[in-house]
Coordinates of N, CA and C in Angstrom, one line a residue:
Chain A
M7 N 115.3 59.9 9.4 CA 114.5 60.2 8.2 C 113.3 59.4 8.0
G8 N 112.3 59.9 7.5 CA 111.1 59.2 7.2 C 111.4 58.1 6.1
I9 N 110.5 57.1 6.1 CA 110.6 56.0 5.2 C 109.4 55.9 4.3
I10 N 109.6 55.6 3.0 CA 108.5 55.4 2.1 C 108.6 54.1 1.5
H11 N 107.6 53.2 1.6 CA 107.5 52.0 0.8 C 106.6 52.2 -0.3
R12 N 107.1 52.3 -1.5 CA 106.3 52.6 -2.7 C 105.5 51.4 -3.1
Y13 N 104.2 51.7 -3.5 CA 103.3 50.6 -3.8 C 103.7 50.2 -5.2
K14 N 103.8 48.9 -5.5 CA 104.2 48.4 -6.8 C 103.0 47.9 -7.6
G15 N 101.8 48.0 -7.1 CA 100.6 47.3 -7.6 C 100.5 45.9 -7.1
Q16 N 99.3 45.4 -7.3 CA 99.1 43.9 -6.9 C 99.4 43.6 -5.4
F17 N 99.1 44.7 -4.6 CA 99.3 44.5 -3.1 C 100.7 44.0 -2.8
D18 N 101.7 44.7 -3.4 CA 103.1 44.5 -3.1 C 103.7 45.9 -2.9
W19 N 104.7 45.9 -2.1 CA 105.4 47.2 -1.8 C 106.9 47.1 -1.9
E20 N 107.5 48.1 -2.4 CA 109.0 48.1 -2.4 C 109.6 48.0 -1.0
G21 N 110.6 47.1 -0.8 CA 111.2 47.0 0.4 C 110.5 46.1 1.5
V22 N 109.4 45.5 1.0 CA 108.6 44.6 1.9 C 108.3 43.2 1.3
S23 N 108.6 42.2 2.0 CA 108.4 40.9 1.4 C 107.3 40.2 2.2
P24 N 106.5 39.3 1.5 CA 105.5 38.6 2.2 C 106.1 37.5 3.0
E25 N 105.5 37.3 4.1 CA 106.1 36.2 5.1 C 104.9 35.3 5.4
G26 N 105.3 34.0 5.5 CA 104.3 33.0 5.9 C 104.3 32.9 7.5
Y27 N 103.6 31.9 8.0 CA 103.6 31.6 9.4 C 104.1 30.1 9.5
P28 N 104.6 29.9 10.7 CA 105.1 28.5 10.9 C 103.8 27.5 10.9
P29 N 104.0 26.3 10.4 CA 102.9 25.4 10.1 C 102.1 25.0 11.4
E30 N 102.7 25.3 12.6 CA 102.0 24.8 13.8 C 100.9 25.8 14.2
R31 N 100.9 27.0 13.6 CA 99.8 27.9 13.9 C 98.5 27.4 13.2
E32 N 97.4 27.5 14.0 CA 96.1 27.1 13.4 C 95.5 28.1 12.5
M33 N 96.2 28.2 11.4 CA 95.6 29.1 10.3 C 96.0 28.5 9.0
K34 N 95.3 29.1 7.9 CA 95.4 28.5 6.6 C 95.5 29.6 5.6
G35 N 96.6 29.5 4.8 CA 96.7 30.4 3.6 C 96.8 31.8 4.0
V36 N 97.6 32.2 5.0 CA 97.8 33.6 5.5 C 99.2 34.0 5.2
T37 N 99.4 35.2 4.6 CA 100.7 35.8 4.5 C 100.6 37.2 5.1
I38 N 101.7 37.7 5.6 CA 101.7 39.0 6.2 C 102.9 39.8 5.6
R39 N 102.6 41.1 5.4 CA 103.7 42.1 4.9 C 103.8 43.1 6.0
W40 N 104.9 43.3 6.6 CA 105.1 44.3 7.6 C 105.5 45.6 6.9
L41 N 104.5 46.5 6.9 CA 104.7 47.8 6.1 C 105.4 48.8 7.0
I42 N 105.0 48.8 8.3 CA 105.7 49.6 9.3 C 105.8 48.8 10.6
G43 N 107.0 48.8 11.2 CA 107.2 48.0 12.4 C 108.6 48.2 12.9
S44 N 109.2 47.1 13.4 CA 110.5 47.3 14.1 C 111.5 47.6 13.1
R45 N 111.4 47.1 11.8 CA 112.5 47.5 10.9 C 112.5 49.0 10.6
E46 N 111.4 49.6 10.7 CA 111.3 51.1 10.6 C 111.6 51.8 11.9
K47 N 111.9 51.0 13.0 CA 112.2 51.5 14.3 C 111.0 52.3 14.8
A48 N 109.8 51.8 14.5 CA 108.5 52.5 14.9 C 108.3 52.1 16.4
P49 N 108.3 53.0 17.3 CA 108.3 52.7 18.7 C 106.9 52.4 19.3
N50 N 105.8 52.8 18.6 CA 104.5 52.8 19.1 C 103.5 51.9 18.5
F51 N 103.6 51.6 17.3 CA 102.6 50.8 16.6 C 103.3 50.1 15.4
A52 N 102.5 49.1 14.9 CA 102.9 48.5 13.6 C 101.8 48.5 12.7
L53 N 102.1 48.5 11.3 CA 101.0 48.5 10.3 C 101.4 47.3 9.4
R54 N 100.5 46.3 9.2 CA 100.8 45.2 8.4 C 99.7 45.0 7.4
Y55 N 100.0 44.4 6.3 CA 99.1 44.0 5.2 C 98.9 42.4 5.3
F56 N 97.7 42.0 5.6 CA 97.4 40.6 5.7 C 96.7 40.1 4.5
E57 N 97.1 38.9 4.0 CA 96.3 38.4 2.9 C 95.9 36.9 3.2
V58 N 94.7 36.6 3.0 CA 94.1 35.2 3.3 C 93.6 34.7 2.0
E59 N 94.1 33.5 1.5 CA 93.7 32.9 0.3 C 92.2 32.5 0.4
P60 N 91.6 32.3 -0.8 CA 90.2 31.8 -0.7 C 90.3 30.4 0.0
G61 N 89.3 30.2 0.9 CA 89.2 29.1 1.8 C 90.1 29.1 3.0
G62 N 90.9 30.2 3.1 CA 91.8 30.3 4.2 C 91.2 31.0 5.4
Y63 N 91.9 31.0 6.5 CA 91.5 31.7 7.8 C 92.6 32.0 8.6
T64 N 92.5 33.1 9.5 CA 93.5 33.3 10.5 C 93.2 32.4 11.7
S65 N 94.2 32.4 12.6 CA 93.9 31.6 13.8 C 92.9 32.2 14.7
L66 N 92.2 31.4 15.5 CA 91.2 31.9 16.4 C 92.0 32.4 17.6
D67 N 92.0 33.8 17.7 CA 92.9 34.5 18.7 C 92.2 35.2 19.7
Q68 N 92.9 35.3 20.9 CA 92.4 36.2 22.0 C 93.7 36.6 22.7
H69 N 93.9 37.9 22.8 CA 95.1 38.4 23.4 C 94.9 39.8 23.9
A70 N 95.9 40.3 24.6 CA 95.7 41.6 25.4 C 95.8 42.8 24.4
H71 N 96.5 42.6 23.3 CA 96.6 43.8 22.4 C 95.4 43.9 21.5
D72 N 95.1 45.1 21.0 CA 94.0 45.3 20.1 C 94.4 45.4 18.6
H73 N 93.4 45.3 17.7 CA 93.7 45.4 16.3 C 92.8 46.5 15.7
G74 N 93.3 47.2 14.8 CA 92.6 48.1 13.9 C 92.7 47.6 12.5
V75 N 91.6 47.3 11.9 CA 91.7 46.6 10.5 C 90.8 47.4 9.5
M76 N 91.4 47.5 8.3 CA 90.5 48.0 7.1 C 90.7 47.0 6.0
V77 N 89.6 46.5 5.4 CA 89.7 45.6 4.3 C 90.0 46.4 3.0
L78 N 91.0 45.8 2.3 CA 91.3 46.5 1.0 C 90.9 45.7 -0.2
R79 N 90.7 44.4 -0.1 CA 90.2 43.6 -1.2 C 89.6 42.3 -0.7
G80 N 88.7 41.8 -1.5 CA 88.0 40.5 -1.2 C 86.8 40.6 -0.3
R81 N 86.3 39.4 0.0 CA 85.2 39.3 0.9 C 85.5 38.4 2.1
G82 N 85.1 38.7 3.2 CA 85.4 37.9 4.4 C 84.3 37.9 5.4
R83 N 84.6 37.0 6.4 CA 83.7 37.0 7.6 C 84.7 37.2 8.8
V84 N 84.3 38.0 9.7 CA 85.0 38.2 10.9 C 84.2 37.7 12.2
L85 N 84.8 36.9 12.9 CA 84.2 36.5 14.3 C 84.7 37.5 15.3
L86 N 83.7 38.1 16.0 CA 84.0 39.0 17.1 C 83.2 38.5 18.3
G87 N 84.0 38.0 19.3 CA 83.3 37.4 20.4 C 82.5 36.1 19.9
E88 N 81.2 36.2 20.0 CA 80.4 35.1 19.5 C 79.6 35.4 18.3
E89 N 79.8 36.5 17.7 CA 79.1 36.9 16.5 C 80.0 37.0 15.2
E90 N 79.4 36.7 14.1 CA 80.1 36.8 12.8 C 79.5 37.9 12.0
F91 N 80.4 38.6 11.3 CA 79.9 39.7 10.4 C 80.6 39.6 9.0
D92 N 79.9 39.9 8.0 CA 80.4 40.0 6.6 C 81.2 41.3 6.5
I93 N 82.3 41.2 5.9 CA 83.2 42.4 5.6 C 83.7 42.4 4.2
G94 N 83.8 43.6 3.7 CA 84.3 43.8 2.3 C 85.1 45.1 2.3
F95 N 85.4 45.5 1.0 CA 86.3 46.7 0.8 C 85.9 47.9 1.7
G96 N 86.9 48.5 2.4 CA 86.7 49.7 3.1 C 86.2 49.6 4.5
D97 N 85.6 48.4 4.8 CA 85.0 48.2 6.2 C 86.2 48.2 7.2
V98 N 85.9 49.0 8.3 CA 86.8 49.1 9.4 C 86.4 48.3 10.6
V99 N 87.3 47.5 11.1 CA 86.9 46.6 12.2 C 87.9 47.0 13.4
Y100 N 87.3 47.3 14.5 CA 88.1 47.4 15.7 C 87.9 46.2 16.6
V101 N 89.0 45.5 16.9 CA 89.0 44.3 17.8 C 89.6 44.8 19.1
P102 N 88.8 45.0 20.1 CA 89.4 45.5 21.4 C 90.2 44.4 22.1
P103 N 91.0 44.9 23.2 CA 91.8 43.9 23.9 C 91.0 42.8 24.4
N104 N 91.5 41.5 24.3 CA 90.9 40.3 24.9 C 89.7 39.8 24.2
E105 N 89.3 40.4 23.0 CA 88.2 39.9 22.2 C 88.6 38.7 21.4
V106 N 87.8 37.6 21.5 CA 88.0 36.5 20.6 C 87.7 37.0 19.1
H107 N 88.6 36.6 18.2 CA 88.4 37.0 16.9 C 89.1 36.1 15.9
Q108 N 88.6 36.0 14.7 CA 89.1 35.2 13.6 C 88.6 35.8 12.3
F109 N 89.4 35.8 11.3 CA 89.1 36.3 9.9 C 89.1 35.2 9.0
K110 N 88.0 35.1 8.2 CA 88.0 34.0 7.2 C 87.7 34.6 5.8
N111 N 88.3 34.0 4.8 CA 88.0 34.4 3.4 C 86.8 33.6 2.9
V112 N 85.7 34.3 2.6 CA 84.5 33.6 2.1 C 84.3 33.9 0.6
G113 N 85.3 34.5 -0.1 CA 85.1 34.8 -1.5 C 86.1 34.0 -2.3
D114 N 86.2 34.4 -3.6 CA 87.0 33.6 -4.5 C 88.3 34.4 -5.0
E115 N 88.5 35.5 -4.3 CA 89.8 36.2 -4.5 C 90.4 36.4 -3.2
P116 N 91.7 36.8 -3.1 CA 92.3 36.9 -1.8 C 91.6 38.0 -0.9
L117 N 91.6 37.7 0.3 CA 91.0 38.7 1.3 C 92.2 39.5 1.9
G118 N 92.3 40.8 1.5 CA 93.4 41.6 1.9 C 93.0 42.7 2.9
S119 N 93.8 42.9 4.0 CA 93.4 44.0 4.9 C 94.6 44.5 5.6
L120 N 94.5 45.8 5.8 CA 95.5 46.4 6.7 C 95.2 46.2 8.2
C121 N 96.2 46.0 9.0 CA 96.0 45.7 10.5 C 97.0 46.4 11.3
V122 N 96.5 47.3 12.1 CA 97.3 48.1 13.1 C 97.4 47.3 14.4
I123 N 98.5 47.2 15.0 CA 98.7 46.7 16.4 C 99.6 47.7 17.2
P124 N 99.4 47.8 18.5 CA 100.4 48.5 19.2 C 101.8 47.8 19.1
A125 N 102.9 48.5 19.3 CA 104.2 47.9 19.3 C 104.3 46.9 20.5
L126 N 104.7 45.7 20.3 CA 104.6 44.7 21.3 C 106.0 44.5 22.0
Chain B
M24 N 82.7 44.5 23.1 CA 82.5 44.0 21.8 C 83.2 44.7 20.7
G25 N 83.6 44.1 19.7 CA 84.3 44.7 18.6 C 83.3 45.7 17.9
I26 N 83.9 46.6 17.1 CA 83.0 47.6 16.4 C 83.4 47.6 14.9
I27 N 82.3 47.7 14.2 CA 82.6 47.8 12.7 C 82.0 49.0 12.2
H28 N 82.8 49.8 11.4 CA 82.3 51.0 10.7 C 82.2 50.6 9.3
R29 N 81.0 50.3 8.8 CA 80.9 49.9 7.4 C 81.1 51.0 6.4
Y30 N 81.9 50.6 5.3 CA 82.2 51.6 4.3 C 81.0 51.8 3.5
K31 N 80.6 53.1 3.3 CA 79.4 53.5 2.5 C 79.8 53.8 1.0
G32 N 81.1 53.8 0.7 CA 81.5 54.3 -0.6 C 81.9 55.7 -0.5
Q33 N 82.6 56.2 -1.5 CA 83.0 57.6 -1.6 C 83.7 58.1 -0.3
F34 N 84.5 57.2 0.2 CA 85.3 57.5 1.4 C 84.5 58.1 2.5
D35 N 83.4 57.4 2.8 CA 82.6 57.7 4.0 C 82.3 56.4 4.7
W36 N 82.1 56.5 6.0 CA 81.9 55.2 6.8 C 80.7 55.5 7.7
E37 N 79.9 54.5 8.0 CA 78.8 54.5 8.9 C 79.4 54.8 10.3
G38 N 78.7 55.7 10.9 CA 79.1 56.0 12.3 C 80.3 57.0 12.5
V39 N 80.8 57.6 11.3 CA 81.9 58.4 11.3 C 81.6 59.7 10.5
S40 N 81.8 60.8 11.1 CA 81.5 62.1 10.4 C 82.8 62.8 10.1
P41 N 82.9 63.5 9.0 CA 84.1 64.3 8.7 C 84.1 65.5 9.6
E42 N 85.3 65.8 10.1 CA 85.5 67.0 11.0 C 86.5 67.9 10.3
G43 N 86.3 69.2 10.5 CA 87.3 70.2 10.0 C 88.3 70.6 11.1
Y44 N 89.1 71.5 10.8 CA 90.0 72.0 11.8 C 89.7 73.5 12.1
P45 N 90.0 73.9 13.3 CA 89.9 75.4 13.6 C 90.6 76.2 12.7
P46 N 90.1 77.4 12.3 CA 90.8 78.2 11.2 C 92.2 78.7 11.6
E47 N 92.5 78.7 12.9 CA 93.9 79.2 13.2 C 95.0 78.3 12.9
R48 N 94.6 76.9 12.6 CA 95.7 76.1 12.2 C 96.2 76.4 10.8
E49 N 97.5 76.3 10.6 CA 98.1 76.7 9.3 C 97.9 75.6 8.3
M50 N 96.7 75.2 7.9 CA 96.5 74.2 7.0 C 95.3 74.7 6.1
K51 N 95.1 74.0 5.0 CA 94.0 74.4 4.1 C 93.3 73.2 3.5
G52 N 92.0 73.2 3.6 CA 91.2 72.2 2.9 C 91.4 70.8 3.5
V53 N 91.5 70.7 4.8 CA 91.8 69.4 5.4 C 90.5 69.0 6.2
T54 N 90.1 67.7 6.0 CA 89.1 67.1 6.9 C 89.7 65.8 7.4
I55 N 89.1 65.4 8.6 CA 89.6 64.2 9.3 C 88.3 63.4 9.6
R56 N 88.4 62.1 9.5 CA 87.4 61.1 10.0 C 88.1 60.2 10.9
W57 N 87.6 60.2 12.2 CA 88.2 59.3 13.1 C 87.6 57.9 13.0
L58 N 88.3 56.9 12.4 CA 87.8 55.6 12.2 C 87.9 54.8 13.4
I59 N 89.0 54.9 14.1 CA 89.2 54.2 15.4 C 89.9 55.2 16.3
G60 N 89.5 55.3 17.6 CA 90.1 56.3 18.4 C 89.4 56.2 19.8
S61 N 89.4 57.4 20.5 CA 88.8 57.4 21.8 C 87.3 57.0 21.9
R62 N 86.6 57.3 20.9 CA 85.1 56.9 20.8 C 85.0 55.3 20.9
E63 N 86.0 54.6 20.3 CA 86.0 53.2 20.3 C 86.7 52.7 21.5
K64 N 87.1 53.6 22.4 CA 87.9 53.3 23.6 C 89.1 52.5 23.3
A65 N 89.8 52.8 22.2 CA 91.1 52.2 21.8 C 92.2 52.7 22.6
P66 N 92.8 51.9 23.4 CA 93.8 52.5 24.4 C 95.2 52.7 23.8
N67 N 95.5 52.2 22.6 CA 96.9 52.1 22.2 C 97.2 53.0 20.9
F68 N 96.2 53.1 20.1 CA 96.4 53.8 18.8 C 95.1 54.4 18.3
A69 N 95.3 55.3 17.2 CA 94.1 55.7 16.5 C 94.3 55.6 15.1
L70 N 93.3 55.4 14.3 CA 93.3 55.3 12.9 C 92.3 56.3 12.3
R71 N 92.9 57.2 11.5 CA 92.1 58.3 10.9 C 92.1 58.3 9.4
Y72 N 91.1 58.8 8.8 CA 91.1 59.0 7.3 C 91.2 60.5 7.1
F73 N 92.3 61.0 6.4 CA 92.5 62.4 6.1 C 92.1 62.7 4.7
E74 N 91.5 63.8 4.4 CA 91.3 64.2 3.0 C 91.8 65.6 2.8
V75 N 92.5 65.9 1.8 CA 93.1 67.2 1.5 C 92.5 67.6 0.1
E76 N 91.8 68.7 0.1 CA 91.3 69.2 -1.2 C 92.4 69.6 -2.2
P77 N 92.0 69.5 -3.5 CA 93.0 70.0 -4.5 C 93.5 71.5 -4.1
G78 N 94.8 71.7 -4.0 CA 95.4 73.0 -3.6 C 95.5 73.1 -2.1
G79 N 95.1 72.1 -1.4 CA 95.2 72.2 0.1 C 96.4 71.5 0.6
Y80 N 96.7 71.7 1.9 CA 97.9 71.1 2.5 C 97.6 71.0 4.0
T81 N 98.4 70.1 4.7 CA 98.3 70.0 6.1 C 99.3 71.0 6.8
S82 N 99.2 71.2 8.0 CA 100.1 72.1 8.6 C 101.6 71.6 8.7
L83 N 102.5 72.5 8.6 CA 103.9 72.0 8.8 C 104.1 71.6 10.2
D84 N 104.3 70.3 10.4 CA 104.2 69.8 11.8 C 105.6 69.2 12.2
Q85 N 105.8 69.2 13.5 CA 106.9 68.5 14.1 C 106.5 68.2 15.5
H86 N 106.5 66.9 15.9 CA 106.0 66.5 17.3 C 106.6 65.2 17.6
A87 N 106.3 64.9 18.9 CA 107.0 63.7 19.5 C 106.4 62.4 19.0
H88 N 105.1 62.4 18.5 CA 104.5 61.1 18.1 C 104.7 60.9 16.6
D89 N 104.7 59.7 16.2 CA 104.9 59.3 14.9 C 103.7 59.0 14.1
H90 N 103.8 58.9 12.8 CA 102.6 58.7 11.9 C 102.9 57.5 11.0
G91 N 101.9 56.7 10.8 CA 102.0 55.7 9.8 C 100.9 56.0 8.7
V92 N 101.3 56.1 7.5 CA 100.3 56.7 6.5 C 100.2 55.8 5.3
M93 N 99.0 55.6 4.8 CA 98.9 54.9 3.5 C 97.9 55.7 2.6
V94 N 98.4 56.1 1.4 CA 97.5 56.9 0.5 C 96.4 56.0 -0.1
L95 N 95.2 56.5 -0.1 CA 94.1 55.7 -0.7 C 93.5 56.3 -2.0
R96 N 93.8 57.7 -2.2 CA 93.3 58.3 -3.4 C 94.1 59.6 -3.7
G97 N 94.2 59.9 -4.9 CA 94.8 61.2 -5.3 C 96.3 61.2 -5.4
R98 N 96.8 62.4 -5.6 CA 98.3 62.6 -5.8 C 98.7 63.6 -4.8
G99 N 99.9 63.4 -4.1 CA 100.4 64.4 -3.2 C 101.9 64.5 -3.2
R100 N 102.3 65.4 -2.4 CA 103.8 65.5 -2.1 C 103.9 65.6 -0.6
V101 N 104.8 64.8 -0.1 CA 105.1 64.8 1.4 C 106.5 65.4 1.6
L102 N 106.5 66.3 2.5 CA 107.8 66.8 3.0 C 108.2 66.0 4.2
L103 N 109.4 65.4 4.1 CA 110.0 64.7 5.3 C 111.3 65.2 5.6
G104 N 111.5 66.0 6.7 CA 112.7 66.6 7.0 C 112.9 67.8 5.9
E105 N 113.9 67.6 5.1 CA 114.2 68.7 4.1 C 113.9 68.2 2.7
E106 N 113.4 67.0 2.6 CA 113.2 66.5 1.2 C 111.6 66.3 0.9
E107 N 111.3 66.4 -0.3 CA 109.9 66.2 -0.7 C 109.9 65.0 -1.6
F108 N 108.7 64.2 -1.5 CA 108.5 63.0 -2.3 C 107.1 63.0 -2.8
D109 N 106.9 62.5 -4.1 CA 105.7 62.3 -4.7 C 105.0 61.1 -4.1
I110 N 103.8 61.1 -3.8 CA 103.1 60.0 -3.3 C 101.7 59.8 -4.0
G111 N 101.3 58.5 -4.2 CA 100.0 58.2 -4.7 C 99.5 56.9 -4.1
F112 N 98.4 56.3 -4.8 CA 97.7 55.2 -4.2 C 98.6 54.1 -3.7
G113 N 98.4 53.7 -2.5 CA 99.1 52.5 -1.9 C 100.4 52.8 -1.3
D114 N 101.0 54.0 -1.6 CA 102.3 54.3 -0.9 C 102.2 54.4 0.6
V115 N 103.1 53.8 1.3 CA 103.1 53.8 2.7 C 104.3 54.8 3.1
V116 N 104.0 55.7 4.0 CA 104.9 56.7 4.6 C 105.0 56.5 6.0
Y117 N 106.2 56.3 6.5 CA 106.4 56.3 8.0 C 107.1 57.6 8.4
V118 N 106.4 58.5 9.3 CA 107.0 59.7 9.7 C 107.5 59.4 11.2
P119 N 108.7 59.3 11.5 CA 109.2 59.0 12.8 C 109.0 60.2 13.8
P120 N 109.2 59.9 15.0 CA 109.0 61.0 16.0 C 109.9 62.2 15.7
N121 N 109.4 63.4 15.9 CA 110.2 64.6 15.8 C 110.6 65.0 14.3
E122 N 110.1 64.2 13.3 CA 110.4 64.6 11.9 C 109.5 65.7 11.5
V123 N 110.1 66.7 10.9 CA 109.3 67.8 10.2 C 108.6 67.2 9.0
H124 N 107.2 67.5 8.9 CA 106.5 66.8 7.8 C 105.3 67.7 7.4
Q125 N 104.9 67.5 6.2 CA 103.8 68.2 5.7 C 103.2 67.5 4.4
F126 N 101.9 67.4 4.3 CA 101.3 66.7 3.1 C 100.6 67.8 2.3
K127 N 100.8 67.7 0.9 CA 100.2 68.7 0.1 C 99.5 67.9 -1.0
N128 N 98.3 68.4 -1.4 CA 97.6 67.8 -2.6 C 98.2 68.5 -3.8
V129 N 98.7 67.7 -4.8 CA 99.2 68.3 -6.0 C 98.4 67.8 -7.3
G130 N 97.3 67.2 -7.0 CA 96.5 66.7 -8.1 C 95.2 67.4 -8.2
D131 N 94.2 66.9 -9.0 CA 93.0 67.6 -9.2 C 91.8 66.9 -8.6
E132 N 92.1 65.8 -7.8 CA 91.1 65.1 -7.0 C 91.5 65.2 -5.5
P133 N 90.6 64.9 -4.6 CA 91.0 64.9 -3.1 C 92.2 63.9 -3.0
L134 N 93.1 64.3 -2.1 CA 94.2 63.4 -1.6 C 93.7 62.8 -0.3
G135 N 93.5 61.5 -0.3 CA 92.9 60.7 0.8 C 93.9 59.8 1.3
S136 N 94.1 59.7 2.6 CA 95.0 58.7 3.2 C 94.6 58.3 4.6
L137 N 95.0 57.1 5.0 CA 94.8 56.6 6.3 C 96.0 57.1 7.1
C138 N 95.8 57.4 8.4 CA 96.9 57.8 9.2 C 96.8 57.2 10.6
V139 N 97.8 56.4 11.0 CA 97.9 55.9 12.3 C 98.7 56.8 13.2
I140 N 98.2 57.0 14.5 CA 99.0 57.6 15.5 C 98.9 56.8 16.8
P141 N 99.9 56.9 17.7 CA 99.7 56.3 19.0 C 98.6 57.0 19.7
A142 N 97.9 56.4 20.7 CA 97.0 57.1 21.5 C 97.7 58.2 22.3
L143 N 97.1 59.4 22.3 CA 97.9 60.5 22.8 C 97.4 60.9 24.2

């Protein structure tokens, strides 16, 4: 059967809990909510909601899988390769395989975005 | 290099055009915007924005690939197997492989949603 995670408002969903990252990762103020993934037995992709606190950033990453991102709240800057771009609500970012990337919150509210990855 | 499709407002994005469906498909009032897909050379997944007019509906579908959906605007009903559920802003729907499904607009504004599929 299909699965619905109802939106509760304030970027929270029924049946989904925010998760932090272990402190050894080189990131700051990042939480992740797995909206669709292995718990839903999704064989092909995962859909996550990321939130980065003001002043926070994701780790400087480079890996074989790609990302599909849409910003839902806040203001950020994304590093793609050697260039940085401002991003805000609705902007769609495609990070291809093996591209260096990092997301930073440059505003004063949380930077929230959806992020698609292939099932790993 | 990564790709950014900037949001222009009104559920339109730079570099992305709305596309209709051929009239022989059993759907009504549906447009699709390919935000990430083969044009971005995305090897693993695609991210699309669907819009269904008031009174419109997607085709009654059943197929091997799965869908990950988040509603961005409007009110709808989704058929999952033999059950229907009301959906609105922020609700996340996972349609697993081979599940019968159909989305209907039951409101008076467009029903807009993001939809992830594996690369086909």
